């Protein structure tokens, strides 16, 4: 009999050691509010306050551990405050040092918080009608330092939706939604001690959509949307990526995809239905896209290391495409006006291109393959065309067009060639081909329907100067 009593006492003491010191506080005021609290493990605390009608709260806490330094390592804390009609909150905590706060004020708001691991922090504030928030946190931990993930969600308005999924360590997500039917998705994986990912999403308006995916360490993403039906997608893989997206207006669309290390992308869109796509692969590339107006379109594709691209578009339906492959290439594109079109393709190292278009339906094509080539194109007026092809090393081309329907083609194959073309007027045409080394060509046209063809070949630098003023002048220069 003594053994039975001692055995029962041991079981009782064991239950106290492994499931104890919980604290649950429930305050209900109103009609038909429902609450469920389940606590197991070590030292969890749950506080639920319900005011209103038909609010529902469910809290489930488990896990924790006994600290070897004394005290308890569980300390799971859940605070739920509901004020209004038919709000719903579900909190599931499994682990140690977890902290969740849910505040709901309004009608039919729904919050779901799932924390698994150690030292996560989640705050959800909902004010309005039928807002939806889901927070999932796993991983984390850390005994002497906090390596848990942190999520803050603030929703004001109607039918806003936020989904945050954090796995790994030391991630930080902040979502702020104000308006009607905005949607945000944040996925963060990876991270470690002091090198987790950061994501900030701010949406103010109607039907804005943001999706952020971060895989790896030390990524930073900031998305700010103001207006109606703007779309943003950010995907970051690797380490130390930086993306910043600002959208103001209606139906703007931005896509950023970064892989590798240390890329920076900045996108600013103000207006209606502007489109921007940025793809960065390699290391330490930089892209800046600024769009102001309607239906502007920009594509930037960088593959390699240390590229630099800047695109500025102001007006209606301008198109810019920049592709950089290799290392240390630089491109600058400025478009002001309507229906201007620019294409820049750089392969190799240390090439430079500057395209400036001001007017209506001007077109510029620049292709550079090699190293240290330089191209500068300025187009002012309407319907001008410039094509520049540089293959080799240290070639230099400058094209300036002012007027209507002027056309210029420059082809440089070799090294150290220099071409300068200046066209002012209407329907002037120039073609320059340089093959070899050290050739120099200068073409100046001022007037109407002037035409010039320059061909330079050979191993020794030739020099040609053509100046045309007036109407219907024509010249062919061949140097070998």
PDB file of C-alpha atoms in Angstrom, residues 17 24 29 32 39 76 113 116 178 188 214 219 221 251 266 291 314 338 366 378 387 419 445-446 455:
ATOM      1  CA  UNK A  17       7.107  19.836 -12.648  1.00  0.00           C
ATOM      2  CA  UNK A  24      -5.337  32.664 -18.036  1.00  0.00           C
ATOM      3  CA  UNK A  29     -18.965  41.780 -21.953  1.00  0.00           C
ATOM      4  CA  UNK A  32     -22.729  35.403 -27.298  1.00  0.00           C
ATOM      5  CA  UNK A  39      -2.421  25.725 -21.996  1.00  0.00           C
ATOM      6  CA  UNK A  76       4.354  32.204 -23.951  1.00  0.00           C
ATOM      7  CA  UNK A 113      -1.490  33.570 -35.664  1.00  0.00           C
ATOM      8  CA  UNK A 116       6.279  27.528 -33.640  1.00  0.00           C
ATOM      9  CA  UNK A 178      -5.491  51.363 -45.180  1.00  0.00           C
ATOM     10  CA  UNK A 188      10.696  35.177 -45.579  1.00  0.00           C
ATOM     11  CA  UNK A 214      12.827  36.773 -49.553  1.00  0.00           C
ATOM     12  CA  UNK A 219      17.564  41.245 -47.748  1.00  0.00           C
ATOM     13  CA  UNK A 221      12.395  45.292 -49.314  1.00  0.00           C
ATOM     14  CA  UNK A 251      -2.783  50.238 -62.475  1.00  0.00           C
ATOM     15  CA  UNK A 266      14.799  51.415 -56.942  1.00  0.00           C
ATOM     16  CA  UNK A 291       8.291  56.648 -64.412  1.00  0.00           C
ATOM     17  CA  UNK A 314       8.104  61.147 -68.401  1.00  0.00           C
ATOM     18  CA  UNK A 338       5.348  60.462 -76.319  1.00  0.00           C
ATOM     19  CA  UNK A 366      22.555  50.934 -79.134  1.00  0.00           C
ATOM     20  CA  UNK A 378      20.435  62.824 -78.097  1.00  0.00           C
ATOM     21  CA  UNK A 387      21.331  53.115 -84.613  1.00  0.00           C
ATOM     22  CA  UNK A 419      32.323  59.104 -84.793  1.00  0.00           C
ATOM     23  CA  UNK A 445      23.899  68.116 -91.532  1.00  0.00           C
ATOM     24  CA  UNK A 446      21.645  71.185 -91.395  1.00  0.00           C
ATOM     25  CA  UNK A 455      33.293  54.207 -95.002  1.00  0.00           C
TER      26      UNK A 455
END
